[in-house]
Amino acid sequence: MVARQEVSAWRPRVPGVVEVFHAHFTEHAYPMHVHDVWTLLIVDAGAVRYDLGRRERGTPHDTVSLLPPQVPHNGSSATAHGFRKRVLYLDLTRLDESFIGPAVDGPDTVDPLLRRRVGQLHSALARRGDELEAESRLALIAERLRGHLRPRLAAPPPAAGNGIVHSLRELLDERLLSGVTLDEAARLVHAHPTHLVRAFTAAFGIAPHQYLMARRVDRARRLLLDGRPPAEVAVAAGFYDQSHLTRHFKRLVGTTPGRYARSVPWNPPRRPGASPVD
């Protein structure tokens, strides 16, 4: 089968929505990566298989998946024909960090009303001038998501993590652009380099270098949606050069930075079935 790839991405003028991302992939498989925002995912065709919180998950028909920030996940097609998905990246103003644990425990929800509302929100986000409708739909969606997640907040919290690995994650966030060597990081957090890598990977399910590159790719996505050229974005996101950006961007996003930037539609794709807010 010939690999197919269709990508469309844009940033709407709606508070709380960092990015809208539509894609059709037949062969692309996402490696383990992490975002600093929430990933709200619906699949329109096919299904996605992914790992989150060291457990295998999936997106059968009518599932709404909510992947939390700072938790590594991957993704690949669960069928031979690939998958078509629509994704919203939402900042923490809609769901705060207290919901991360419950989302790890149960990221997939079968809720026809929620699924329909998410589809309607995508339709509203695709039409310029309908920002108020989109904000209204997003408010209803966030409320329903919190309702699904809130009962799980009563569960005992996980044991406190190793302070060393959290210090390293904070250091990687601080040095997102300049980077840091492993030896320097080990000195700053007072740990042996080998132990630091093993502890970070065990705690977060992703190696320090993978975490750093994933965060840089996220920054690059936002800069590209601002209209900045890939060569400029490469430097601004902490990559050595454009080819360095392209290599990691394609591995994580499934397309090149140039194609991603050109995918931003002046009139984003419409979806049928728009209806009043319910």
mmCIF file of C-alpha atoms in Angstrom:
data_model
loop_
_atom_site.group_PDB
_atom_site.id
_atom_site.type_symbol
_atom_site.label_atom_id
_atom_site.label_comp_id
_atom_site.label_asym_id
_atom_site.label_seq_id
_atom_site.Cartn_x
_atom_site.Cartn_y
_atom_site.Cartn_z
ATOM 1 C CA MET A 1 0.000 0.000 0.000
ATOM 2 C CA VAL A 2 1.307 3.446 -0.909
ATOM 3 C CA ALA A 3 1.801 5.596 2.179
ATOM 4 C CA ARG A 4 -0.685 8.459 2.379
ATOM 5 C CA GLN A 5 -0.283 11.617 4.351
ATOM 6 C CA GLU A 6 -2.684 14.505 4.767
ATOM 7 C CA VAL A 7 -2.056 17.167 7.363
ATOM 8 C CA SER A 8 -3.815 20.411 8.240
ATOM 9 C CA ALA A 9 -2.942 22.554 11.243
ATOM 10 C CA TRP A 10 -3.806 26.013 12.491
ATOM 11 C CA ARG A 11 -4.132 28.101 15.638
ATOM 12 C CA PRO A 12 -7.620 29.575 16.069
ATOM 13 C CA ARG A 13 -8.334 32.795 17.916
ATOM 14 C CA VAL A 14 -10.006 30.917 20.750
ATOM 15 C CA PRO A 15 -8.537 31.105 24.267
ATOM 16 C CA GLY A 16 -7.402 27.741 25.553
ATOM 17 C CA VAL A 17 -6.855 26.153 22.123
ATOM 18 C CA VAL A 18 -3.141 25.994 21.352
ATOM 19 C CA GLU A 19 -3.507 24.179 18.025
ATOM 20 C CA VAL A 20 -5.985 22.346 15.806
ATOM 21 C CA PHE A 21 -4.420 19.379 13.988
ATOM 22 C CA HIS A 22 -6.137 17.165 11.403
ATOM 23 C CA ALA A 23 -4.261 14.257 9.842
ATOM 24 C CA HIS A 24 -4.675 11.125 7.754
ATOM 25 C CA PHE A 25 -1.778 8.674 8.014
ATOM 26 C CA THR A 26 -1.488 5.184 6.620
ATOM 27 C CA GLU A 27 1.972 4.245 7.814
ATOM 28 C CA HIS A 28 3.313 6.918 10.152
ATOM 29 C CA ALA A 29 3.962 5.732 13.712
ATOM 30 C CA TYR A 30 4.618 8.243 16.481
ATOM 31 C CA PRO A 31 7.570 7.425 18.755
ATOM 32 C CA MET A 32 7.335 8.075 22.476
ATOM 33 C CA HIS A 33 7.040 11.817 23.032
ATOM 34 C CA VAL A 34 5.542 14.332 25.416
ATOM 35 C CA HIS A 35 3.556 17.598 25.208
ATOM 36 C CA ASP A 36 3.161 20.387 27.729
ATOM 37 C CA VAL A 37 -0.555 20.700 26.891
ATOM 38 C CA TRP A 38 -3.606 18.421 26.831
ATOM 39 C CA THR A 39 -4.269 16.342 23.707
ATOM 40 C CA LEU A 40 -7.974 15.879 22.938
ATOM 41 C CA LEU A 41 -8.298 13.278 20.196
ATOM 42 C CA ILE A 42 -11.107 11.831 18.110
ATOM 43 C CA VAL A 43 -10.614 9.343 15.270
ATOM 44 C CA ASP A 44 -12.937 9.561 12.257
ATOM 45 C CA ALA A 45 -11.652 6.498 10.398
ATOM 46 C CA GLY A 46 -9.592 3.533 11.475
ATOM 47 C CA ALA A 47 -8.230 3.388 15.003
ATOM 48 C CA VAL A 48 -5.087 4.387 16.876
ATOM 49 C CA ARG A 49 -3.162 2.156 19.232
ATOM 50 C CA TYR A 50 -0.996 3.923 21.780
ATOM 51 C CA ASP A 51 0.854 3.467 25.059
ATOM 52 C CA LEU A 52 0.239 5.818 27.977
ATOM 53 C CA GLY A 53 1.246 5.307 31.571
ATOM 54 C CA ARG A 54 2.953 2.033 30.579
ATOM 55 C CA ARG A 55 -0.359 0.542 29.418
ATOM 56 C CA GLU A 56 -1.581 -0.083 25.888
ATOM 57 C CA ARG A 57 -4.658 1.911 24.925
ATOM 58 C CA GLY A 58 -6.836 2.278 21.859
ATOM 59 C CA THR A 59 -9.458 4.428 20.159
ATOM 60 C CA PRO A 60 -12.408 2.302 19.050
ATOM 61 C CA HIS A 61 -15.447 3.891 17.431
ATOM 62 C CA ASP A 62 -16.958 6.882 19.289
ATOM 63 C CA THR A 63 -14.087 7.103 21.773
ATOM 64 C CA VAL A 64 -12.860 10.480 22.960
ATOM 65 C CA SER A 65 -9.254 10.298 24.128
ATOM 66 C CA LEU A 66 -7.702 12.834 26.477
ATOM 67 C CA LEU A 67 -3.932 12.524 26.821
ATOM 68 C CA PRO A 68 -2.484 14.574 29.674
ATOM 69 C CA PRO A 69 0.503 16.908 29.534
ATOM 70 C CA GLN A 70 3.947 15.742 30.641
ATOM 71 C CA VAL A 71 3.015 12.057 30.234
ATOM 72 C CA PRO A 72 4.817 10.262 27.370
ATOM 73 C CA HIS A 73 2.788 8.453 24.739
ATOM 74 C CA ASN A 74 3.254 7.048 21.248
ATOM 75 C CA GLY A 75 0.771 6.079 18.538
ATOM 76 C CA SER A 76 0.294 3.940 15.460
ATOM 77 C CA SER A 77 -2.520 2.677 13.295
ATOM 78 C CA ALA A 78 -4.494 -0.250 14.660
ATOM 79 C CA THR A 79 -5.677 -1.159 11.150
ATOM 80 C CA ALA A 80 -4.014 -1.833 7.808
ATOM 81 C CA HIS A 81 -5.719 1.207 6.274
ATOM 82 C CA GLY A 82 -4.315 3.806 8.635
ATOM 83 C CA PHE A 83 -6.352 6.373 10.516
ATOM 84 C CA ARG A 84 -7.899 9.801 10.150
ATOM 85 C CA LYS A 85 -7.892 11.907 13.294
ATOM 86 C CA ARG A 86 -8.780 15.344 14.586
ATOM 87 C CA VAL A 87 -6.861 16.736 17.531
ATOM 88 C CA LEU A 88 -7.178 19.760 19.780
ATOM 89 C CA TYR A 89 -4.244 20.820 21.918
ATOM 90 C CA LEU A 90 -5.635 22.594 24.979
ATOM 91 C CA ASP A 91 -3.699 24.579 27.549
ATOM 92 C CA LEU A 92 -4.037 24.146 31.301
ATOM 93 C CA THR A 93 -6.607 26.926 31.648
ATOM 94 C CA ARG A 94 -9.289 24.404 30.618
ATOM 95 C CA LEU A 95 -8.081 21.466 32.719
ATOM 96 C CA ASP A 96 -5.537 22.066 35.441
ATOM 97 C CA GLU A 97 -2.770 19.739 36.598
ATOM 98 C CA SER A 98 -4.974 18.072 39.223
ATOM 99 C CA PHE A 99 -6.658 16.090 36.436
ATOM 100 C CA ILE A 100 -3.445 14.588 35.044
ATOM 101 C CA GLY A 101 -3.502 11.520 37.298
ATOM 102 C CA PRO A 102 -7.135 10.633 36.541
ATOM 103 C CA ALA A 103 -6.489 11.097 32.807
ATOM 104 C CA VAL A 104 -3.541 8.688 32.950
ATOM 105 C CA ASP A 105 -5.762 6.111 34.657
ATOM 106 C CA GLY A 106 -8.524 6.451 32.071
ATOM 107 C CA PRO A 107 -7.714 8.502 28.961
ATOM 108 C CA ASP A 108 -10.406 6.974 26.724
ATOM 109 C CA THR A 109 -14.081 7.754 27.219
ATOM 110 C CA VAL A 110 -17.048 6.352 25.317
ATOM 111 C CA ASP A 111 -19.535 9.219 25.511
ATOM 112 C CA PRO A 112 -21.616 9.893 22.371
ATOM 113 C CA LEU A 113 -22.624 13.387 23.522
ATOM 114 C CA LEU A 114 -19.037 14.366 24.268
ATOM 115 C CA ARG A 115 -17.910 12.886 20.945
ATOM 116 C CA ARG A 116 -20.554 14.896 19.080
ATOM 117 C CA ARG A 117 -19.625 18.095 20.904
ATOM 118 C CA VAL A 118 -15.948 17.691 20.076
ATOM 119 C CA GLY A 119 -16.861 17.223 16.405
ATOM 120 C CA GLN A 120 -19.044 20.337 16.503
ATOM 121 C CA LEU A 121 -16.207 22.302 18.082
ATOM 122 C CA HIS A 122 -13.907 21.320 15.223
ATOM 123 C CA SER A 123 -16.547 22.571 12.780
ATOM 124 C CA ALA A 124 -16.817 25.902 14.582
ATOM 125 C CA LEU A 125 -13.037 26.289 14.731
ATOM 126 C CA ALA A 126 -12.901 25.830 10.954
ATOM 127 C CA ARG A 127 -15.035 28.911 10.337
ATOM 128 C CA ARG A 128 -13.666 32.404 10.786
ATOM 129 C CA GLY A 129 -16.043 34.646 12.653
ATOM 130 C CA ASP A 130 -17.523 31.815 14.750
ATOM 131 C CA GLU A 131 -15.116 32.213 17.666
ATOM 132 C CA LEU A 132 -17.911 32.828 20.193
ATOM 133 C CA GLU A 133 -19.614 29.586 19.171
ATOM 134 C CA ALA A 134 -16.300 27.771 19.496
ATOM 135 C CA GLU A 135 -15.699 29.245 22.956
ATOM 136 C CA SER A 136 -19.179 28.168 24.027
ATOM 137 C CA ARG A 137 -18.691 24.631 22.740
ATOM 138 C CA LEU A 138 -15.262 24.396 24.379
ATOM 139 C CA ALA A 139 -16.732 25.440 27.723
ATOM 140 C CA LEU A 140 -19.301 22.632 27.548
ATOM 141 C CA ILE A 141 -16.647 20.112 26.543
ATOM 142 C CA ALA A 142 -14.293 21.108 29.374
ATOM 143 C CA GLU A 143 -17.142 20.854 31.864
ATOM 144 C CA ARG A 144 -18.045 17.348 30.677
ATOM 145 C CA LEU A 145 -14.404 16.223 30.707
ATOM 146 C CA ARG A 146 -14.016 17.453 34.273
ATOM 147 C CA GLY A 147 -17.157 15.539 35.177
ATOM 148 C CA HIS A 148 -15.654 12.323 33.808
ATOM 149 C CA LEU A 149 -12.331 12.862 35.532
ATOM 150 C CA ARG A 150 -13.454 14.261 38.887
ATOM 151 C CA PRO A 151 -14.705 10.954 40.425
ATOM 152 C CA ARG A 152 -11.226 9.490 39.979
ATOM 153 C CA LEU A 153 -9.655 12.280 42.033
ATOM 154 C CA ALA A 154 -10.702 10.392 45.173
ATOM 155 C CA ALA A 155 -8.196 7.639 44.360
ATOM 156 C CA PRO A 156 -5.021 7.634 46.475
ATOM 157 C CA PRO A 157 -2.353 9.801 44.883
ATOM 158 C CA PRO A 158 0.722 8.074 43.496
ATOM 159 C CA ALA A 159 3.809 7.944 45.649
ATOM 160 C CA ALA A 160 6.006 11.001 45.481
ATOM 161 C CA GLY A 161 8.528 10.764 42.693
ATOM 162 C CA ASN A 162 12.272 10.964 42.994
ATOM 163 C CA GLY A 163 13.265 14.595 43.500
ATOM 164 C CA ILE A 164 16.289 14.149 41.241
ATOM 165 C CA VAL A 165 14.252 13.335 38.142
ATOM 166 C CA HIS A 166 11.859 16.210 38.725
ATOM 167 C CA SER A 167 14.827 18.527 39.118
ATOM 168 C CA LEU A 168 16.180 17.264 35.808
ATOM 169 C CA ARG A 169 12.851 17.832 34.070
ATOM 170 C CA GLU A 170 12.758 21.392 35.390
ATOM 171 C CA LEU A 171 16.324 21.898 34.194
ATOM 172 C CA LEU A 172 15.459 20.608 30.704
ATOM 173 C CA ASP A 173 12.503 22.984 30.579
ATOM 174 C CA GLU A 174 14.721 25.890 31.623
ATOM 175 C CA ARG A 175 17.400 24.966 29.074
ATOM 176 C CA LEU A 176 14.981 24.202 26.257
ATOM 177 C CA LEU A 177 16.830 26.427 23.793
ATOM 178 C CA SER A 178 20.423 26.251 24.961
ATOM 179 C CA GLY A 179 20.396 22.607 26.008
ATOM 180 C CA VAL A 180 22.500 20.994 28.692
ATOM 181 C CA THR A 181 25.105 18.228 28.669
ATOM 182 C CA LEU A 182 24.498 15.127 30.713
ATOM 183 C CA ASP A 183 27.582 15.764 32.832
ATOM 184 C CA GLU A 184 26.476 19.322 33.569
ATOM 185 C CA ALA A 185 22.950 18.153 34.428
ATOM 186 C CA ALA A 186 24.372 15.490 36.740
ATOM 187 C CA ARG A 187 26.456 18.092 38.553
ATOM 188 C CA LEU A 188 23.542 20.473 38.911
ATOM 189 C CA VAL A 189 21.134 17.883 40.337
ATOM 190 C CA HIS A 190 23.832 15.993 42.267
ATOM 191 C CA ALA A 191 23.491 12.578 40.653
ATOM 192 C CA HIS A 192 25.639 10.191 38.651
ATOM 193 C CA PRO A 193 24.952 10.607 34.897
ATOM 194 C CA THR A 194 24.038 6.961 34.320
ATOM 195 C CA HIS A 195 21.742 6.869 37.335
ATOM 196 C CA LEU A 196 20.137 10.112 36.196
ATOM 197 C CA VAL A 197 19.245 8.721 32.756
ATOM 198 C CA ARG A 198 17.909 5.465 34.188
ATOM 199 C CA ALA A 199 15.909 7.182 36.923
ATOM 200 C CA PHE A 200 14.383 9.752 34.547
ATOM 201 C CA THR A 201 13.401 7.069 32.045
ATOM 202 C CA ALA A 202 11.923 4.861 34.762
ATOM 203 C CA ALA A 203 9.946 7.742 36.262
ATOM 204 C CA PHE A 204 8.591 9.311 33.074
ATOM 205 C CA GLY A 205 8.790 6.530 30.484
ATOM 206 C CA ILE A 206 10.947 8.609 28.177
ATOM 207 C CA ALA A 207 14.674 9.356 28.069
ATOM 208 C CA PRO A 208 15.896 12.900 28.838
ATOM 209 C CA HIS A 209 16.982 13.566 25.254
ATOM 210 C CA GLN A 210 13.599 12.368 23.927
ATOM 211 C CA TYR A 211 11.828 14.678 26.361
ATOM 212 C CA LEU A 212 13.926 17.661 25.286
ATOM 213 C CA MET A 213 13.402 17.043 21.561
ATOM 214 C CA ALA A 214 9.648 16.594 22.017
ATOM 215 C CA ARG A 215 9.423 19.924 23.832
ATOM 216 C CA ARG A 216 11.480 21.619 21.100
ATOM 217 C CA VAL A 217 9.230 20.194 18.388
ATOM 218 C CA ASP A 218 6.185 21.532 20.225
ATOM 219 C CA ARG A 219 7.792 24.973 20.278
ATOM 220 C CA ALA A 220 8.596 24.681 16.578
ATOM 221 C CA ARG A 221 4.965 23.841 15.777
ATOM 222 C CA ARG A 222 3.776 27.016 17.464
ATOM 223 C CA LEU A 223 6.357 29.183 15.749
ATOM 224 C CA LEU A 224 5.464 27.709 12.353
ATOM 225 C CA LEU A 225 1.807 28.480 13.005
ATOM 226 C CA ASP A 226 2.899 32.057 13.720
ATOM 227 C CA GLY A 227 4.115 32.181 10.122
ATOM 228 C CA ARG A 228 7.847 32.077 10.789
ATOM 229 C CA PRO A 229 9.986 30.257 8.166
ATOM 230 C CA PRO A 230 11.443 26.821 9.041
ATOM 231 C CA ALA A 231 15.076 28.002 8.937
ATOM 232 C CA GLU A 232 14.306 30.708 11.482
ATOM 233 C CA VAL A 233 12.171 28.367 13.561
ATOM 234 C CA ALA A 234 14.986 25.824 13.783
ATOM 235 C CA VAL A 235 17.219 28.264 15.639
ATOM 236 C CA ALA A 236 14.382 29.744 17.691
ATOM 237 C CA ALA A 237 13.324 26.279 18.890
ATOM 238 C CA GLY A 238 16.809 25.190 19.918
ATOM 239 C CA PHE A 239 17.812 23.008 16.956
ATOM 240 C CA TYR A 240 21.276 23.071 15.436
ATOM 241 C CA ASP A 241 19.987 23.859 11.943
ATOM 242 C CA GLN A 242 16.999 23.283 9.670
ATOM 243 C CA SER A 243 17.962 19.711 8.814
ATOM 244 C CA HIS A 244 18.188 18.924 12.531
ATOM 245 C CA LEU A 245 14.689 20.339 13.009
ATOM 246 C CA THR A 246 13.345 18.478 9.976
ATOM 247 C CA ARG A 247 14.652 15.118 11.156
ATOM 248 C CA HIS A 248 13.016 15.310 14.576
ATOM 249 C CA PHE A 249 9.887 17.133 13.388
ATOM 250 C CA LYS A 250 9.066 14.511 10.764
ATOM 251 C CA ARG A 251 9.640 11.678 13.224
ATOM 252 C CA LEU A 252 7.262 13.198 15.779
ATOM 253 C CA VAL A 253 4.648 14.968 13.638
ATOM 254 C CA GLY A 254 4.657 12.791 10.530
ATOM 255 C CA THR A 255 5.446 15.557 8.064
ATOM 256 C CA THR A 256 8.193 18.090 7.401
ATOM 257 C CA PRO A 257 8.167 21.596 8.908
ATOM 258 C CA GLY A 258 7.709 23.129 5.451
ATOM 259 C CA ARG A 259 4.682 21.005 4.612
ATOM 260 C CA TYR A 260 3.265 21.564 8.077
ATOM 261 C CA ALA A 261 3.579 25.339 7.665
ATOM 262 C CA ARG A 262 1.948 25.200 4.216
ATOM 263 C CA SER A 263 -0.918 23.096 5.587
ATOM 264 C CA VAL A 264 -2.358 26.053 7.487
ATOM 265 C CA PRO A 265 -5.609 26.726 5.610
ATOM 266 C CA TRP A 266 -6.906 30.233 5.056
ATOM 267 C CA ASN A 267 -10.322 28.591 5.154
ATOM 268 C CA PRO A 268 -9.885 25.546 7.414
ATOM 269 C CA PRO A 269 -11.739 22.377 6.367
ATOM 270 C CA ARG A 270 -15.430 22.373 7.083
ATOM 271 C CA ARG A 271 -17.143 19.415 8.655
ATOM 272 C CA PRO A 272 -20.818 18.641 7.995
ATOM 273 C CA GLY A 273 -23.501 18.667 10.625
ATOM 274 C CA ALA A 274 -22.965 21.915 12.493
ATOM 275 C CA SER A 275 -25.855 22.504 14.887
ATOM 276 C CA PRO A 276 -26.771 24.766 17.814
ATOM 277 C CA VAL A 277 -24.898 24.302 21.066
ATOM 278 C CA ASP A 278 -26.424 21.516 23.163
#
